[in-house]
Coordinates of C-alpha atoms in Angstrom, one line a residue:
M338 CA 9.9 17.4 23.8
T339 CA 7.5 15.5 21.5
Q340 CA 7.8 16.3 17.8
T341 CA 4.7 16.1 15.6
T342 CA 4.9 15.3 11.9
D343 CA 1.8 14.9 9.7
F344 CA 1.5 13.0 6.4
S345 CA -1.5 13.0 4.0
I346 CA -1.8 9.7 2.1
S347 CA -4.9 8.6 0.2
D348 CA -7.0 11.4 1.9
L349 CA -6.0 10.1 5.3
V350 CA -3.8 12.0 7.8
F351 CA -1.1 10.0 9.6
R352 CA 0.4 11.9 12.6
L353 CA 3.7 10.7 14.0
E354 CA 4.5 11.7 17.5
T355 CA 8.2 11.1 18.2
P356 CA 10.9 12.2 20.7
W357 CA 13.1 13.4 17.8
P358 CA 12.6 15.3 14.5
V359 CA 11.5 13.0 11.6
A360 CA 13.7 13.5 8.5
V361 CA 11.4 13.3 5.5
T362 CA 12.9 10.9 3.0
G363 CA 12.5 11.5 -0.7
N364 CA 9.6 9.2 -1.4
F365 CA 7.5 10.9 1.4
K366 CA 8.2 14.6 0.4
N367 CA 5.0 14.9 -1.7
F368 CA 2.9 13.5 1.2
T369 CA 3.9 15.9 4.1
G370 CA 1.3 17.9 5.8
G371 CA -2.4 17.4 6.3
S372 CA -5.5 19.2 7.6
G373 CA -8.0 18.4 10.3
Q374 CA -7.9 15.7 12.9
P375 CA -5.6 12.8 12.2
D376 CA -7.1 9.5 11.0
W377 CA -4.2 7.7 12.7
T378 CA -2.0 8.9 15.5
V379 CA 1.3 7.0 15.9
T380 CA 3.3 7.4 19.1
F381 CA 6.9 6.3 19.3
Q382 CA 8.0 5.5 22.9
E383 CA 11.5 4.6 24.1
V384 CA 11.5 1.8 26.7
D385 CA 14.1 0.0 28.7
E386 CA 12.5 -3.4 28.1
L387 CA 10.1 -4.7 25.5
P388 CA 6.8 -6.2 26.6
D389 CA 6.1 -9.9 26.5
T390 CA 4.5 -11.1 23.3
P391 CA 0.9 -12.4 23.7
G392 CA -0.5 -15.5 22.2
E393 CA 1.1 -17.6 19.5
E394 CA 3.4 -16.5 16.7
V395 CA 1.1 -16.4 13.6
F396 CA 3.5 -14.8 11.1
R397 CA 7.3 -14.3 10.6
N398 CA 9.6 -12.9 8.0
Y399 CA 13.1 -11.6 7.9
F400 CA 12.5 -8.7 10.2
L401 CA 8.9 -9.1 11.6
A402 CA 7.1 -11.6 13.8
V403 CA 3.4 -11.2 14.7
Y404 CA 1.8 -12.6 17.8
G405 CA -1.7 -12.7 19.2
S406 CA -5.2 -13.7 18.1
E407 CA -8.4 -12.1 16.9
G408 CA -8.5 -10.1 20.1
G409 CA -5.5 -8.1 19.0
Y410 CA -2.1 -8.5 17.4
L411 CA 1.4 -7.3 18.4
R412 CA 4.1 -6.9 15.8
R413 CA 7.6 -7.6 17.0
Y414 CA 10.5 -6.3 14.9
H415 CA 13.9 -8.1 15.1
S416 CA 17.3 -7.4 13.6
H417 CA 18.1 -10.1 11.0
T418 CA 21.8 -9.0 11.1
D419 CA 22.0 -9.4 14.9
L420 CA 20.7 -12.9 15.6
D421 CA 17.1 -11.9 15.3
R422 CA 17.4 -9.6 18.4
P423 CA 14.0 -7.9 19.1
Y424 CA 14.2 -4.1 19.1
A425 CA 10.6 -2.8 18.8
V426 CA 7.0 -3.8 19.2
T427 CA 3.9 -2.2 17.6
D428 CA 0.2 -2.5 18.5
C429 CA -2.8 -0.6 17.0
D430 CA -6.4 0.0 17.8
W431 CA -8.7 0.5 14.7
D432 CA -11.5 2.0 16.8
S433 CA -9.5 4.8 18.4
G434 CA -7.1 5.3 15.5
T435 CA -4.0 5.0 17.6
V436 CA -0.8 3.1 17.1
R437 CA 2.0 2.6 19.7
V438 CA 5.5 1.8 18.8
R439 CA 7.8 0.9 21.7
Y440 CA 11.4 0.6 20.9
L441 CA 14.7 0.1 22.8
G442 CA 16.7 3.3 23.2
G443 CA 19.8 1.9 21.5
D444 CA 17.8 1.4 18.3
W445 CA 16.3 4.8 17.9
D446 CA 18.2 5.5 14.7
R447 CA 16.0 2.9 12.9
F448 CA 13.2 5.4 13.1
T449 CA 14.8 8.8 12.4
G450 CA 13.5 9.0 8.8
S451 CA 9.9 8.8 7.6
T452 CA 10.6 5.6 5.6
G453 CA 11.9 3.9 8.8
C454 CA 9.0 5.1 10.9
F455 CA 6.4 3.9 8.4
A456 CA 8.1 0.5 8.1
H457 CA 7.2 -0.2 11.7
I458 CA 3.6 0.9 11.9
G459 CA 1.8 -1.8 9.9
F460 CA 0.8 0.6 7.2
E461 CA -1.3 -1.8 5.1
E462 CA -3.3 -2.7 8.3
L463 CA -4.0 0.9 9.0
L464 CA -5.2 1.4 5.4
I465 CA -7.6 -1.6 5.6
G466 CA -8.9 -0.2 8.9
R467 CA -10.0 2.9 7.0
G468 CA -11.4 1.1 3.9
R469 CA -8.4 1.2 1.7
L470 CA -6.4 -1.5 -0.3
I471 CA -2.9 -1.6 -1.7
L472 CA -2.8 -3.1 -5.2
H473 CA 0.5 -4.1 -6.9
A474 CA 0.1 -2.0 -10.0
S475 CA 1.2 0.9 -12.1
L476 CA -1.3 3.8 -12.0
V477 CA -1.6 6.3 -14.8
D478 CA -3.9 9.3 -15.1
S479 CA -5.1 9.0 -18.7
P480 CA -7.7 10.9 -20.8
F481 CA -10.1 8.1 -19.9
G482 CA -9.4 8.4 -16.1
G483 CA -7.2 6.3 -13.9
I484 CA -5.9 3.0 -15.4
L485 CA -4.2 0.4 -13.2
F486 CA -1.9 -2.1 -14.9
S487 CA -1.5 -5.1 -12.6
G488 CA -0.2 -8.7 -12.8
A489 CA 2.6 -11.0 -11.8
S490 CA 6.0 -9.6 -11.0
G491 CA 8.0 -8.8 -14.1
V492 CA 5.0 -8.9 -16.4
G493 CA 5.5 -5.3 -17.5
K494 CA 3.4 -3.1 -15.3
S495 CA 5.8 -0.2 -15.4
T496 CA 6.4 -0.7 -19.1
Q497 CA 2.7 -0.2 -19.8
G498 CA 2.6 2.9 -17.7
E499 CA 5.6 4.4 -19.5
L500 CA 3.9 3.6 -22.9
W501 CA 0.9 5.6 -21.9
K502 CA 3.1 8.5 -20.8
R503 CA 5.0 8.4 -24.1
Y504 CA 2.1 8.0 -26.6
E505 CA -0.8 9.6 -24.7
G506 CA 0.8 12.2 -22.5
S507 CA -0.6 10.4 -19.5
R508 CA 0.8 11.1 -16.0
V509 CA 2.2 8.2 -14.1
I510 CA 1.0 8.6 -10.5
N511 CA 2.6 5.5 -9.0
G512 CA 4.6 2.6 -10.4
D513 CA 4.2 -0.1 -7.8
R514 CA 1.7 0.2 -4.9
P515 CA -1.2 2.6 -5.5
I516 CA -3.9 2.8 -2.9
L517 CA -7.6 2.2 -3.8
Y518 CA -10.8 3.2 -2.0
R519 CA -14.4 4.0 -2.6
G520 CA -15.2 7.7 -2.5
A521 CA -18.5 9.5 -2.5
K522 CA -18.8 9.1 -6.4
G523 CA -17.1 5.8 -7.0
W524 CA -13.7 4.1 -6.7
L525 CA -10.5 6.1 -6.6
A526 CA -6.9 5.2 -7.0
C527 CA -4.2 7.3 -5.2
G528 CA -0.5 7.7 -5.3
S529 CA 1.6 6.4 -2.3
P530 CA 5.2 6.8 -1.1
Y531 CA 5.9 3.2 -2.2
A532 CA 6.7 3.0 -5.9
G533 CA 9.4 0.4 -6.2
S534 CA 12.1 1.3 -8.6
S535 CA 9.9 3.6 -10.7
D536 CA 10.4 6.7 -8.6
Y537 CA 6.8 7.9 -9.2
H538 CA 5.5 9.2 -5.9
V539 CA 2.7 11.6 -6.9
N540 CA 0.2 12.6 -4.2
A541 CA -2.9 12.6 -6.3
S542 CA -6.1 10.6 -6.7
V543 CA -8.1 9.8 -9.9
P544 CA -11.4 8.0 -10.6
I545 CA -10.7 4.5 -11.7
A546 CA -11.7 3.9 -15.4
A547 CA -10.3 0.3 -15.5
V548 CA -8.0 -2.3 -14.1
V549 CA -5.9 -4.1 -16.7
M550 CA -4.4 -7.5 -15.8
L551 CA -1.4 -8.1 -18.0
E552 CA 0.0 -11.2 -19.7
Q553 CA 2.9 -11.0 -22.2
D554 CA 2.3 -12.3 -25.7
D555 CA 3.4 -11.8 -29.3
A556 CA 0.2 -10.0 -30.2
C557 CA -2.3 -7.9 -28.4
S558 CA -5.9 -8.9 -27.4
I559 CA -8.2 -7.8 -24.6
R560 CA -11.3 -9.1 -22.9
R561 CA -13.3 -8.1 -20.0
L562 CA -13.2 -10.5 -17.0
P563 CA -16.4 -11.8 -15.4
T564 CA -16.8 -10.5 -11.8
A565 CA -15.6 -13.8 -10.2
D566 CA -12.5 -13.8 -12.3
A567 CA -11.9 -10.1 -11.7
F568 CA -12.1 -10.7 -7.9
R569 CA -9.6 -13.6 -8.1
N570 CA -7.1 -11.5 -10.1
L571 CA -7.5 -8.5 -7.9
Y572 CA -7.1 -10.7 -4.8
A573 CA -3.8 -12.0 -6.1
G574 CA -2.5 -8.5 -6.5
T575 CA -3.6 -7.1 -3.2
V576 CA -1.4 -6.8 -0.1
M577 CA -2.9 -9.2 2.4
N578 CA -2.4 -10.1 6.1
S579 CA -3.7 -13.7 5.9
W580 CA -3.2 -14.3 9.6
N581 CA -5.6 -11.5 10.6
A582 CA -9.3 -12.5 10.1
A583 CA -10.6 -9.0 10.5
Y584 CA -8.2 -7.7 7.9
M585 CA -9.1 -10.5 5.4
D586 CA -12.9 -9.9 5.9
A587 CA -12.5 -6.2 5.3
A588 CA -10.2 -6.7 2.3
C589 CA -12.6 -9.3 0.7
D590 CA -15.6 -7.0 1.2
L591 CA -13.7 -4.2 -0.6
L592 CA -12.6 -6.4 -3.4
T593 CA -16.1 -7.7 -3.9
D594 CA -17.3 -4.1 -4.3
L595 CA -14.4 -3.1 -6.5
S596 CA -14.7 -6.1 -8.9
G597 CA -18.4 -5.5 -9.3
S598 CA -18.1 -1.7 -9.8
V599 CA -15.0 -1.3 -12.0
P600 CA -14.3 -3.0 -15.3
V601 CA -11.4 -5.4 -15.1
Y602 CA -9.7 -6.6 -18.3
H603 CA -7.2 -9.3 -19.2
L604 CA -4.7 -7.9 -21.7
R605 CA -2.4 -10.1 -23.7
C606 CA 0.2 -7.5 -24.8
T607 CA 3.4 -6.6 -26.5
P608 CA 5.7 -3.9 -25.0
D609 CA 4.8 -1.3 -27.6
R610 CA 2.2 1.2 -28.8
A611 CA -0.1 -1.7 -29.9
A612 CA -0.9 -2.4 -26.3
V613 CA -1.9 1.2 -25.8
E614 CA -4.1 1.2 -28.8
T615 CA -5.8 -2.0 -27.8
V616 CA -6.7 -0.6 -24.4
K617 CA -7.9 2.7 -25.9
A618 CA -10.2 0.9 -28.2
V619 CA -12.0 -1.0 -25.5
L620 CA -12.2 2.1 -23.2
R621 CA -13.7 4.2 -26.0
G622 CA -16.4 1.5 -26.3
V623 CA -17.4 1.7 -22.7
M624 CA -17.1 5.5 -22.1

């Protein structure tokens, strides 16, 4: 009997159809449920043999290889602890909103939890197909609106989020990978099940007041980035599938809109209240 489990993420409904009950892991608990027709229907099918991989290999990492061309891509998942043995393949259709995951029966336990299921569906590709971006950032809901702190790994994104929580009573919505999209009244930032080590998995969305690109320094200063520089900084922090031309075109279109619509700042900062006050001062000036 097919089991159906719905998740609502960034105002999209993802429906998983599986031969077994999906255990909802902690980071997905705030995202269960959904209403209306699903935006994506993901079907998991047990097979005796995996299909052949079409075209050339265009990407590989420790557990995933991608094959195909602009006509369509197939993701093949392999066990890095078992001589790269393939155990599942995934393909998706943006137009119909369907995803198919075919897996070998002996490996069904890789998909029993929601985290395992979503790890095999090409989540970032499904988001792009519905006009959404993943940005490496910490997202807070502040008195000014949503503020995204972004920058290189280890620059202090989570630290700045915690400072706003401590000194301004702001709510940290996500600490690592919020989702961004343009709504009817402007750009929104949303929580996601992926928050790194921060453990902030709030299912909420807020209008974006600003994106703040961070750089550590001994003193605080802030400047607004020109649109071209804003685009480059946002591009560097966005999850990309560089092997997929359609993905890249859609992502660049979204980033062009975002960088021209939302103020993006470069903040040289210390890990203390001075950074909060510096950002507050500039936001007061533009509100």
